[in-house]
Amino acid sequence: MQTATTKVVLAEFGGPNQKLSPRDTYENIVHHEIKELGQHVLACAVTYRHPPHTRQLPGPGENAEDPSLQTFRKFYKFAVTNPLSVKTKVHIPKSPSALLFSVEREKVFLEVHIQNLTQEPLHFERMQFECVDEWEAQDANLLDDGSQLFSGAQALMQPQDMRQYIYILTPKSKSIAPPTLGPGTVVSLGRLDIFWRSSFGEPGRLLTSMLSRRIPIPAPIQTPASALPPYLKRTMSNNPPSRPQSPHSRPGTPPPPRPGSPSLVRPPSIAPSHPQSPFQPLAAPPPELEVGLLIRDFPRDKVRVDKPFTIPLTLVLSTSSSVGRENSYRVVKIVVQHLQPPRVTIPSPISIPLPQMETFSPRLPSSGFSTPSSTAPTFNYAIAHQKLAAVASPRQQALSALEGLSFAGDDDVTTLPLPYFKGQDELKAPPTVSYVGSSAVYLPPVELALSQPGTGTTGEIVAVQDFHLTYIPTQKGFATVGGLRVLLVEDRFVNGGEPTDTNNSVGGLSQPRVLKEWDVISEMWVSP
């Protein structure tokens, strides 16, 4: 078999002792798996020897020294087209409920589209996905009894028909921190093995190439096109505009000093000498603190209206080592704050009496002196009503109380921001799932060792903090849980048991720093 790139010997039969009697035939079956598309040539060469005392054929033989040795060849050309069209799509979880589960967020959903491109029906006998060693594949095309979705009479695929298959891939190694893949990274998934038979029972097999997932590359930011025509651009680039010069001065000549200028008559001042302090290098800023959130378990079957439920959560803190602080500990204090959309009570409009119009009366011409008018200034009832409503409103009193919400530490007081979303619609409908308890949950201090004990090696430091949050649903149906905000209220380094101040320390002197926010942490269905 010869193709555009390869030439393979399929089989050899016969030998010196092989004889073919008159009117006899010699048959054999050759199996070959075609792996290339395009033009193929099947070459068959037969070499034989005439019996002795027979007349030789005219023309030169295969071997000049042995005229009885003869050879003839036959070539069979055929084109190989793709019998199936296989297209794939890769999907990753995007739901907030899936992104916060360590098992669900790393899953990959492989969607396969198969179309019959031949002119005859095909009967599929096997459809199997062989994943690589780093993944585990789950066939989502099975029924409850374990049989294939396309089996029996549905296994026959007519010409130009198309089918869709779904495979769920889960990595074998799971980590607390989400994997980071750079743009353009190619992740190998596996191969698809398909076996079918034609209408005459002829077998066919297709083993696809390595299916992979490619991390998309962000599109470059395109600068807006200039509205100037090209000839104006060339004129401006070749002849830059020059600044106007005074007609009394020549280019390159400084202006003469003015006579009697105080700057020339004033005696030169002598700057007092101060002792120079030694140069102190600035301390390197601490590395950034990355925050991740995981849901350990979710009681979806126990969610009922007006019944509280608890969600166990895990906060993952990760940072890198800091130069010069390999033997130190980084102590951080975290506050988890519930978020909700702000709601503002709009006061009802009131009727405002209109001031009476002053009647026109003729006046005498003035003699230059003004007489004070007897008209009293009018009272603005609208502004007075808004001020009274703002002071007496329970909403305003609650906001005033929340503004004074603070956390008292050992020697400092930290004021937390208001537990509301930023940039949300103030008239948004209230959430159907509310949190139970205080709006801020203070977690115990977390110590991050900046080096491995006993080795002195540095790298990424990861710490976890477990906590629970309680919610209560108020309406049945689909509902979302959230939002959540993580605040950093203290950040310091401890070396040898004694704290060392840093520029990033927070405690009574500066505001807490927002590390991360989640609008939704879970989605669920509330039963009545």
mmCIF file of C-alpha atoms in Angstrom, residues 115-496:
data_model
loop_
_atom_site.group_PDB
_atom_site.id
_atom_site.type_symbol
_atom_site.label_atom_id
_atom_site.label_comp_id
_atom_site.label_asym_id
_atom_site.label_seq_id
_atom_site.Cartn_x
_atom_site.Cartn_y
_atom_site.Cartn_z
ATOM 1 C CA GLN A 115 -21.829 13.288 11.602
ATOM 2 C CA ASN A 116 -22.085 10.467 9.029
ATOM 3 C CA LEU A 117 -20.480 11.728 5.813
ATOM 4 C CA THR A 118 -20.858 8.490 3.823
ATOM 5 C CA GLN A 119 -23.660 7.599 1.422
ATOM 6 C CA GLU A 120 -24.822 4.568 3.394
ATOM 7 C CA PRO A 121 -26.042 4.001 6.958
ATOM 8 C CA LEU A 122 -23.567 3.038 9.680
ATOM 9 C CA HIS A 123 -24.190 0.873 12.712
ATOM 10 C CA PHE A 124 -22.146 1.973 15.712
ATOM 11 C CA GLU A 125 -20.910 -0.894 17.871
ATOM 12 C CA ARG A 126 -18.496 0.939 20.173
ATOM 13 C CA MET A 127 -18.078 4.550 21.225
ATOM 14 C CA GLN A 128 -15.399 4.954 23.883
ATOM 15 C CA PHE A 129 -13.353 7.867 25.175
ATOM 16 C CA GLU A 130 -9.820 6.997 26.327
ATOM 17 C CA CYS A 131 -8.589 9.795 28.600
ATOM 18 C CA VAL A 132 -4.980 10.441 29.566
ATOM 19 C CA ASP A 133 -3.545 9.311 32.901
ATOM 20 C CA GLU A 134 -4.172 12.633 34.669
ATOM 21 C CA TRP A 135 -7.957 12.499 34.132
ATOM 22 C CA GLU A 136 -10.902 10.248 34.933
ATOM 23 C CA ALA A 137 -13.686 10.041 32.343
ATOM 24 C CA GLN A 138 -17.377 9.579 33.083
ATOM 25 C CA ASP A 139 -19.654 8.557 30.226
ATOM 26 C CA ALA A 140 -22.777 10.713 30.484
ATOM 27 C CA ASN A 141 -24.429 8.881 27.551
ATOM 28 C CA LEU A 142 -25.610 5.910 29.609
ATOM 29 C CA LEU A 143 -29.169 5.222 30.703
ATOM 30 C CA ASP A 144 -30.245 4.211 34.192
ATOM 31 C CA ASP A 145 -29.932 0.507 33.378
ATOM 32 C CA GLY A 146 -26.364 0.962 32.121
ATOM 33 C CA SER A 147 -27.133 0.636 28.412
ATOM 34 C CA GLN A 148 -25.949 3.078 25.777
ATOM 35 C CA LEU A 149 -28.125 6.000 24.839
ATOM 36 C CA PHE A 150 -27.882 5.098 21.133
ATOM 37 C CA SER A 151 -28.430 1.342 21.182
ATOM 38 C CA GLY A 152 -30.652 -1.129 19.396
ATOM 39 C CA ALA A 153 -32.470 0.442 16.483
ATOM 40 C CA GLN A 154 -31.056 3.866 17.403
ATOM 41 C CA ALA A 155 -27.515 2.586 16.858
ATOM 42 C CA LEU A 156 -28.079 2.859 13.081
ATOM 43 C CA MET A 157 -26.978 6.272 11.843
ATOM 44 C CA GLN A 158 -28.334 7.405 8.498
ATOM 45 C CA PRO A 159 -26.261 9.460 6.007
ATOM 46 C CA GLN A 160 -25.736 13.108 6.996
ATOM 47 C CA ASP A 161 -27.175 12.460 10.452
ATOM 48 C CA MET A 162 -25.537 14.031 13.493
ATOM 49 C CA ARG A 163 -25.254 12.944 17.116
ATOM 50 C CA GLN A 164 -23.984 14.567 20.282
ATOM 51 C CA TYR A 165 -22.113 12.893 23.122
ATOM 52 C CA ILE A 166 -21.046 14.264 26.499
ATOM 53 C CA TYR A 167 -18.084 13.126 28.620
ATOM 54 C CA ILE A 168 -17.301 14.509 32.072
ATOM 55 C CA LEU A 169 -13.598 14.637 32.931
ATOM 56 C CA THR A 170 -12.346 15.004 36.513
ATOM 57 C CA PRO A 171 -8.654 15.406 37.438
ATOM 58 C CA LYS A 172 -7.227 12.701 39.674
ATOM 59 C CA SER A 173 -5.149 15.092 41.771
ATOM 60 C CA LYS A 174 -7.155 17.739 43.624
ATOM 61 C CA SER A 175 -5.718 20.813 45.343
ATOM 62 C CA ILE A 176 -7.108 23.417 47.725
ATOM 63 C CA ALA A 177 -5.985 26.365 45.640
ATOM 64 C CA PRO A 178 -7.440 26.582 42.124
ATOM 65 C CA PRO A 179 -5.001 25.673 39.322
ATOM 66 C CA THR A 180 -3.523 28.579 37.407
ATOM 67 C CA LEU A 181 -3.136 28.064 33.661
ATOM 68 C CA GLY A 182 -1.582 30.759 31.519
ATOM 69 C CA PRO A 183 -3.166 31.985 28.283
ATOM 70 C CA GLY A 184 -2.401 29.692 25.369
ATOM 71 C CA THR A 185 -1.766 26.610 27.519
ATOM 72 C CA VAL A 186 -2.834 23.321 25.889
ATOM 73 C CA VAL A 187 -4.208 20.630 28.228
ATOM 74 C CA SER A 188 -4.386 17.111 26.733
ATOM 75 C CA LEU A 189 -7.629 15.225 27.448
ATOM 76 C CA GLY A 190 -7.649 11.947 25.497
ATOM 77 C CA ARG A 191 -8.703 10.151 22.312
ATOM 78 C CA LEU A 192 -12.033 8.971 20.939
ATOM 79 C CA ASP A 193 -12.277 5.344 19.718
ATOM 80 C CA ILE A 194 -15.219 4.647 17.371
ATOM 81 C CA PHE A 195 -16.078 1.260 15.834
ATOM 82 C CA TRP A 196 -18.896 0.721 13.312
ATOM 83 C CA ARG A 197 -20.107 -1.552 10.524
ATOM 84 C CA SER A 198 -21.553 -0.658 7.145
ATOM 85 C CA SER A 199 -24.755 -2.014 5.651
ATOM 86 C CA PHE A 200 -22.859 -5.027 4.256
ATOM 87 C CA GLY A 201 -21.141 -5.767 7.570
ATOM 88 C CA GLU A 202 -17.812 -4.209 6.638
ATOM 89 C CA PRO A 203 -16.045 -3.040 9.805
ATOM 90 C CA GLY A 204 -14.740 0.472 10.266
ATOM 91 C CA ARG A 205 -12.724 2.051 13.056
ATOM 92 C CA LEU A 206 -11.721 5.654 13.760
ATOM 93 C CA LEU A 207 -9.184 6.666 16.411
ATOM 94 C CA THR A 208 -9.055 10.419 16.658
ATOM 95 C CA SER A 209 -5.981 12.452 17.396
ATOM 96 C CA MET A 210 -5.341 13.809 20.877
ATOM 97 C CA LEU A 211 -8.250 15.974 21.938
ATOM 98 C CA SER A 212 -7.166 18.919 24.049
ATOM 99 C CA ARG A 213 -8.355 22.071 25.753
ATOM 100 C CA ARG A 214 -6.704 25.357 24.904
ATOM 101 C CA ILE A 215 -6.771 28.249 27.340
ATOM 102 C CA PRO A 216 -7.987 31.278 25.339
ATOM 103 C CA ILE A 217 -5.673 34.204 24.790
ATOM 104 C CA PRO A 218 -7.218 37.582 25.627
ATOM 105 C CA ALA A 219 -7.797 39.793 22.638
ATOM 106 C CA PRO A 220 -5.366 42.727 22.350
ATOM 107 C CA ILE A 221 -6.720 46.159 23.100
ATOM 108 C CA GLN A 222 -7.152 48.005 19.832
ATOM 109 C CA THR A 223 -6.508 51.723 19.825
ATOM 110 C CA PRO A 224 -9.204 53.792 18.115
ATOM 111 C CA ALA A 225 -8.391 54.942 14.605
ATOM 112 C CA SER A 226 -7.456 58.556 14.165
ATOM 113 C CA ALA A 227 -9.870 60.867 12.364
ATOM 114 C CA LEU A 228 -7.047 62.827 10.702
ATOM 115 C CA PRO A 229 -6.313 62.057 7.050
ATOM 116 C CA PRO A 230 -2.892 60.568 6.223
ATOM 117 C CA TYR A 231 -1.478 63.721 4.602
ATOM 118 C CA LEU A 232 -2.123 65.728 7.788
ATOM 119 C CA LYS A 233 -0.350 63.092 9.865
ATOM 120 C CA ARG A 234 2.738 63.320 7.643
ATOM 121 C CA THR A 235 2.726 67.120 7.798
ATOM 122 C CA MET A 236 2.513 67.180 11.589
ATOM 123 C CA SER A 237 5.224 64.528 12.027
ATOM 124 C CA ASN A 238 7.684 66.237 9.644
ATOM 125 C CA ASN A 239 7.102 69.862 10.733
ATOM 126 C CA PRO A 240 6.351 70.090 14.447
ATOM 127 C CA PRO A 241 4.812 73.422 15.443
ATOM 128 C CA SER A 242 7.284 75.897 16.883
ATOM 129 C CA ARG A 243 6.595 78.195 19.811
ATOM 130 C CA PRO A 244 6.126 81.902 18.953
ATOM 131 C CA GLN A 245 9.113 84.084 19.817
ATOM 132 C CA SER A 246 9.315 87.702 20.849
ATOM 133 C CA PRO A 247 10.077 90.102 17.942
ATOM 134 C CA HIS A 248 12.786 91.891 20.017
ATOM 135 C CA SER A 249 14.774 88.745 20.841
ATOM 136 C CA ARG A 250 16.826 86.542 18.592
ATOM 137 C CA PRO A 251 16.589 82.787 18.784
ATOM 138 C CA GLY A 252 19.117 81.316 21.187
ATOM 139 C CA THR A 253 19.760 84.617 23.092
ATOM 140 C CA PRO A 254 18.645 84.767 26.729
ATOM 141 C CA PRO A 255 16.602 87.864 27.695
ATOM 142 C CA PRO A 256 18.611 90.703 29.390
ATOM 143 C CA PRO A 257 18.054 91.224 33.092
ATOM 144 C CA ARG A 258 15.878 94.062 34.230
ATOM 145 C CA PRO A 259 17.694 96.929 36.021
ATOM 146 C CA GLY A 260 16.985 97.262 39.680
ATOM 147 C CA SER A 261 15.490 93.802 39.978
ATOM 148 C CA PRO A 262 15.247 92.742 43.608
ATOM 149 C CA SER A 263 16.605 89.306 42.707
ATOM 150 C CA LEU A 264 19.891 90.915 41.588
ATOM 151 C CA VAL A 265 20.259 93.369 44.460
ATOM 152 C CA ARG A 266 19.373 90.896 47.204
ATOM 153 C CA PRO A 267 22.500 89.461 48.884
ATOM 154 C CA PRO A 268 22.961 85.741 48.492
ATOM 155 C CA SER A 269 21.509 83.744 51.338
ATOM 156 C CA ILE A 270 23.564 81.131 53.090
ATOM 157 C CA ALA A 271 21.639 77.947 53.797
ATOM 158 C CA PRO A 272 22.073 76.659 57.340
ATOM 159 C CA SER A 273 23.988 73.458 57.540
ATOM 160 C CA HIS A 274 22.217 70.454 59.060
ATOM 161 C CA PRO A 275 23.878 67.214 60.035
ATOM 162 C CA GLN A 276 23.041 64.551 57.478
ATOM 163 C CA SER A 277 21.267 61.456 58.732
ATOM 164 C CA PRO A 278 22.506 58.058 57.561
ATOM 165 C CA PHE A 279 20.667 56.583 54.574
ATOM 166 C CA GLN A 280 18.008 54.080 55.557
ATOM 167 C CA PRO A 281 16.715 51.798 52.804
ATOM 168 C CA LEU A 282 12.952 51.494 52.506
ATOM 169 C CA ALA A 283 11.453 48.267 53.748
ATOM 170 C CA ALA A 284 10.133 46.011 51.038
ATOM 171 C CA PRO A 285 6.337 45.863 50.976
ATOM 172 C CA PRO A 286 4.835 42.578 52.124
ATOM 173 C CA PRO A 287 3.722 40.182 49.371
ATOM 174 C CA GLU A 288 0.136 40.161 48.245
ATOM 175 C CA LEU A 289 -2.361 37.994 50.096
ATOM 176 C CA GLU A 290 -4.550 35.845 47.854
ATOM 177 C CA VAL A 291 -7.916 34.649 49.168
ATOM 178 C CA GLY A 292 -10.061 31.729 48.024
ATOM 179 C CA LEU A 293 -13.373 30.374 49.286
ATOM 180 C CA LEU A 294 -14.532 26.753 49.313
ATOM 181 C CA ILE A 295 -17.852 25.174 50.285
ATOM 182 C CA ARG A 296 -17.245 21.887 52.068
ATOM 183 C CA ASP A 297 -20.853 20.695 51.978
ATOM 184 C CA PHE A 298 -24.272 22.075 51.141
ATOM 185 C CA PRO A 299 -27.547 20.679 52.595
ATOM 186 C CA ARG A 300 -29.652 21.057 49.451
ATOM 187 C CA ASP A 301 -32.269 18.510 50.545
ATOM 188 C CA LYS A 302 -32.880 20.291 53.861
ATOM 189 C CA VAL A 303 -33.622 23.795 52.616
ATOM 190 C CA ARG A 304 -37.159 24.803 53.625
ATOM 191 C CA VAL A 305 -38.944 28.118 53.936
ATOM 192 C CA ASP A 306 -38.431 29.861 57.319
ATOM 193 C CA LYS A 307 -36.027 27.133 58.500
ATOM 194 C CA PRO A 308 -32.389 28.110 59.078
ATOM 195 C CA PHE A 309 -29.596 26.070 57.509
ATOM 196 C CA THR A 310 -25.817 26.191 57.931
ATOM 197 C CA ILE A 311 -23.160 26.190 55.207
ATOM 198 C CA PRO A 312 -19.643 24.992 56.201
ATOM 199 C CA LEU A 313 -17.008 27.097 54.440
ATOM 200 C CA THR A 314 -13.231 27.135 54.179
ATOM 201 C CA LEU A 315 -11.149 30.239 53.598
ATOM 202 C CA VAL A 316 -7.858 29.591 51.771
ATOM 203 C CA LEU A 317 -5.085 32.148 52.298
ATOM 204 C CA SER A 318 -1.992 32.004 50.110
ATOM 205 C CA THR A 319 1.035 34.265 49.802
ATOM 206 C CA SER A 320 4.645 34.104 48.686
ATOM 207 C CA SER A 321 7.802 34.384 50.761
ATOM 208 C CA SER A 322 9.276 37.802 51.532
ATOM 209 C CA VAL A 323 12.975 38.577 51.069
ATOM 210 C CA GLY A 324 14.738 39.022 54.376
ATOM 211 C CA ARG A 325 11.893 37.541 56.436
ATOM 212 C CA GLU A 326 12.497 33.835 55.986
ATOM 213 C CA ASN A 327 12.551 33.201 59.754
ATOM 214 C CA SER A 328 9.444 35.256 60.495
ATOM 215 C CA TYR A 329 5.754 34.568 60.824
ATOM 216 C CA ARG A 330 3.059 36.613 59.164
ATOM 217 C CA VAL A 331 0.023 37.073 61.399
ATOM 218 C CA VAL A 332 -3.200 38.225 59.736
ATOM 219 C CA LYS A 333 -6.697 38.789 61.070
ATOM 220 C CA ILE A 334 -9.625 38.285 58.727
ATOM 221 C CA VAL A 335 -13.210 39.498 58.978
ATOM 222 C CA VAL A 336 -15.962 37.928 56.877
ATOM 223 C CA GLN A 337 -18.780 40.381 56.202
ATOM 224 C CA HIS A 338 -22.235 39.695 54.791
ATOM 225 C CA LEU A 339 -23.343 41.939 51.936
ATOM 226 C CA GLN A 340 -26.791 43.016 50.811
ATOM 227 C CA PRO A 341 -28.139 45.550 48.329
ATOM 228 C CA PRO A 342 -28.893 48.965 49.820
ATOM 229 C CA ARG A 343 -32.517 50.004 50.090
ATOM 230 C CA VAL A 344 -33.574 53.596 50.456
ATOM 231 C CA THR A 345 -37.044 54.624 51.638
ATOM 232 C CA ILE A 346 -38.437 57.324 49.357
ATOM 233 C CA PRO A 347 -40.630 59.814 51.258
ATOM 234 C CA SER A 348 -44.116 60.318 49.884
ATOM 235 C CA PRO A 349 -44.651 63.650 48.146
ATOM 236 C CA ILE A 350 -46.554 66.306 50.104
ATOM 237 C CA SER A 351 -48.613 69.222 48.943
ATOM 238 C CA ILE A 352 -46.709 72.501 49.225
ATOM 239 C CA PRO A 353 -48.783 75.671 49.357
ATOM 240 C CA LEU A 354 -47.774 78.101 46.662
ATOM 241 C CA PRO A 355 -46.818 81.616 47.812
ATOM 242 C CA GLN A 356 -49.238 84.373 46.912
ATOM 243 C CA MET A 357 -48.313 86.565 44.003
ATOM 244 C CA GLU A 358 -47.531 90.155 44.906
ATOM 245 C CA THR A 359 -49.928 92.589 43.331
ATOM 246 C CA PHE A 360 -48.417 95.317 41.182
ATOM 247 C CA SER A 361 -48.681 98.846 42.562
ATOM 248 C CA PRO A 362 -47.264 101.983 40.968
ATOM 249 C CA ARG A 363 -44.402 103.568 42.829
ATOM 250 C CA LEU A 364 -42.930 107.029 42.770
ATOM 251 C CA PRO A 365 -39.571 107.502 41.098
ATOM 252 C CA SER A 366 -36.772 106.910 43.538
ATOM 253 C CA SER A 367 -34.568 109.746 44.666
ATOM 254 C CA GLY A 368 -31.499 107.537 45.022
ATOM 255 C CA PHE A 369 -32.227 106.214 48.498
ATOM 256 C CA SER A 370 -33.524 102.645 48.953
ATOM 257 C CA THR A 371 -36.303 101.861 51.371
ATOM 258 C CA PRO A 372 -36.356 98.405 53.001
ATOM 259 C CA SER A 373 -39.179 96.239 51.691
ATOM 260 C CA SER A 374 -41.824 95.060 54.093
ATOM 261 C CA THR A 375 -42.127 91.633 52.365
ATOM 262 C CA ALA A 376 -41.029 88.809 54.743
ATOM 263 C CA PRO A 377 -38.940 85.895 53.361
ATOM 264 C CA THR A 378 -41.003 82.799 52.515
ATOM 265 C CA PHE A 379 -40.491 79.508 54.428
ATOM 266 C CA ASN A 380 -39.386 76.513 52.307
ATOM 267 C CA TYR A 381 -41.681 73.705 53.452
ATOM 268 C CA ALA A 382 -40.156 71.081 51.082
ATOM 269 C CA ILE A 383 -36.601 71.362 52.448
ATOM 270 C CA ALA A 384 -37.863 71.356 56.031
ATOM 271 C CA HIS A 385 -39.927 68.221 55.445
ATOM 272 C CA GLN A 386 -36.979 66.346 53.880
ATOM 273 C CA LYS A 387 -34.734 67.219 56.819
ATOM 274 C CA LEU A 388 -37.323 66.068 59.363
ATOM 275 C CA ALA A 389 -38.012 62.856 57.434
ATOM 276 C CA ALA A 390 -34.285 62.058 57.203
ATOM 277 C CA VAL A 391 -33.808 62.557 60.949
ATOM 278 C CA ALA A 392 -36.900 60.608 62.005
ATOM 279 C CA SER A 393 -36.482 57.784 59.444
ATOM 280 C CA PRO A 394 -35.624 54.385 60.951
ATOM 281 C CA ARG A 395 -33.442 53.733 57.902
ATOM 282 C CA GLN A 396 -31.326 56.772 58.683
ATOM 283 C CA GLN A 397 -31.028 55.725 62.306
ATOM 284 C CA ALA A 398 -29.898 52.241 61.229
ATOM 285 C CA LEU A 399 -27.287 53.705 58.859
ATOM 286 C CA SER A 400 -26.012 55.960 61.640
ATOM 287 C CA ALA A 401 -25.697 52.958 63.926
ATOM 288 C CA LEU A 402 -23.882 50.920 61.245
ATOM 289 C CA GLU A 403 -21.427 53.735 60.601
ATOM 290 C CA GLY A 404 -20.303 53.424 64.171
ATOM 291 C CA LEU A 405 -19.782 49.632 63.896
ATOM 292 C CA SER A 406 -16.242 48.949 65.041
ATOM 293 C CA PHE A 407 -14.049 46.135 66.240
ATOM 294 C CA ALA A 408 -12.141 46.668 69.463
ATOM 295 C CA GLY A 409 -8.798 44.934 69.575
ATOM 296 C CA ASP A 410 -6.114 45.036 72.204
ATOM 297 C CA ASP A 411 -5.210 48.687 71.861
ATOM 298 C CA ASP A 412 -6.963 49.874 68.711
ATOM 299 C CA VAL A 413 -10.394 50.252 67.160
ATOM 300 C CA THR A 414 -11.080 49.299 63.522
ATOM 301 C CA THR A 415 -14.128 50.676 61.755
ATOM 302 C CA LEU A 416 -15.646 48.324 59.198
ATOM 303 C CA PRO A 417 -17.297 49.524 55.980
ATOM 304 C CA LEU A 418 -21.053 49.331 55.532
ATOM 305 C CA PRO A 419 -22.280 45.827 54.583
ATOM 306 C CA TYR A 420 -23.687 46.854 51.205
ATOM 307 C CA PHE A 421 -22.779 46.175 47.613
ATOM 308 C CA LYS A 422 -21.025 48.928 45.733
ATOM 309 C CA GLY A 423 -22.540 50.184 42.519
ATOM 310 C CA GLN A 424 -25.779 48.205 42.906
ATOM 311 C CA ASP A 425 -29.247 49.514 42.258
ATOM 312 C CA GLU A 426 -30.643 51.034 45.422
ATOM 313 C CA LEU A 427 -34.196 50.077 44.460
ATOM 314 C CA LYS A 428 -33.316 46.418 43.868
ATOM 315 C CA ALA A 429 -35.691 43.823 45.329
ATOM 316 C CA PRO A 430 -34.563 42.414 48.694
ATOM 317 C CA PRO A 431 -32.948 38.952 48.670
ATOM 318 C CA THR A 432 -35.083 35.911 49.456
ATOM 319 C CA VAL A 433 -32.349 34.332 51.635
ATOM 320 C CA SER A 434 -31.115 36.377 54.594
ATOM 321 C CA TYR A 435 -28.199 35.760 56.932
ATOM 322 C CA VAL A 436 -28.723 34.994 60.607
ATOM 323 C CA GLY A 437 -26.666 36.774 63.240
ATOM 324 C CA SER A 438 -24.184 39.588 62.990
ATOM 325 C CA SER A 439 -23.202 41.036 59.623
ATOM 326 C CA ALA A 440 -19.482 40.577 60.447
ATOM 327 C CA VAL A 441 -17.776 37.347 61.536
ATOM 328 C CA TYR A 442 -14.302 37.743 63.070
ATOM 329 C CA LEU A 443 -12.035 34.770 62.442
ATOM 330 C CA PRO A 444 -9.140 33.799 64.732
ATOM 331 C CA PRO A 445 -5.676 35.088 63.765
ATOM 332 C CA VAL A 446 -3.846 33.046 61.138
ATOM 333 C CA GLU A 447 -0.073 32.506 61.205
ATOM 334 C CA LEU A 448 1.743 32.008 57.916
ATOM 335 C CA ALA A 449 5.237 30.525 58.223
ATOM 336 C CA LEU A 450 7.429 32.186 55.602
ATOM 337 C CA SER A 451 9.827 29.201 55.314
ATOM 338 C CA GLN A 452 9.664 25.444 55.614
ATOM 339 C CA PRO A 453 10.644 24.304 59.126
ATOM 340 C CA GLY A 454 14.163 22.882 59.166
ATOM 341 C CA THR A 455 14.814 23.396 55.441
ATOM 342 C CA GLY A 456 14.958 27.134 54.957
ATOM 343 C CA THR A 457 13.320 26.860 51.544
ATOM 344 C CA THR A 458 10.716 29.402 50.531
ATOM 345 C CA GLY A 459 7.808 29.346 48.148
ATOM 346 C CA GLU A 460 4.034 29.594 48.263
ATOM 347 C CA ILE A 461 2.523 29.525 51.734
ATOM 348 C CA VAL A 462 -1.043 28.277 52.120
ATOM 349 C CA ALA A 463 -3.236 28.342 55.226
ATOM 350 C CA VAL A 464 -6.880 27.366 55.664
ATOM 351 C CA GLN A 465 -9.516 28.646 58.058
ATOM 352 C CA ASP A 466 -12.844 26.846 58.601
ATOM 353 C CA PHE A 467 -16.022 28.650 59.640
ATOM 354 C CA HIS A 468 -19.815 28.323 59.344
ATOM 355 C CA LEU A 469 -22.513 30.727 58.169
ATOM 356 C CA THR A 470 -26.241 30.437 58.894
ATOM 357 C CA TYR A 471 -28.990 31.593 56.558
ATOM 358 C CA ILE A 472 -32.789 31.477 56.483
ATOM 359 C CA PRO A 473 -34.939 31.469 53.302
ATOM 360 C CA THR A 474 -38.090 33.579 53.205
ATOM 361 C CA GLN A 475 -39.623 32.495 49.888
ATOM 362 C CA LYS A 476 -39.879 29.265 47.951
ATOM 363 C CA GLY A 477 -38.377 28.709 44.536
ATOM 364 C CA PHE A 478 -34.953 29.425 43.082
ATOM 365 C CA ALA A 479 -32.773 31.552 45.345
ATOM 366 C CA THR A 480 -29.172 32.711 45.621
ATOM 367 C CA VAL A 481 -27.046 33.016 48.743
ATOM 368 C CA GLY A 482 -24.729 35.981 49.083
ATOM 369 C CA GLY A 483 -22.891 38.166 48.962
ATOM 370 C CA LEU A 484 -19.753 37.931 51.027
ATOM 371 C CA ARG A 485 -16.774 40.193 51.609
ATOM 372 C CA VAL A 486 -13.364 39.325 53.103
ATOM 373 C CA LEU A 487 -11.599 42.135 54.970
ATOM 374 C CA LEU A 488 -8.040 42.311 56.260
ATOM 375 C CA VAL A 489 -8.045 44.109 59.620
ATOM 376 C CA GLU A 490 -4.511 43.270 60.814
ATOM 377 C CA ASP A 491 -1.294 42.318 59.055
ATOM 378 C CA ARG A 492 2.017 42.113 60.918
ATOM 379 C CA PHE A 493 5.218 40.087 61.074
ATOM 380 C CA VAL A 494 6.456 38.272 64.160
ATOM 381 C CA ASN A 495 10.156 37.496 64.533
ATOM 382 C CA GLY A 496 11.379 35.649 67.630
#
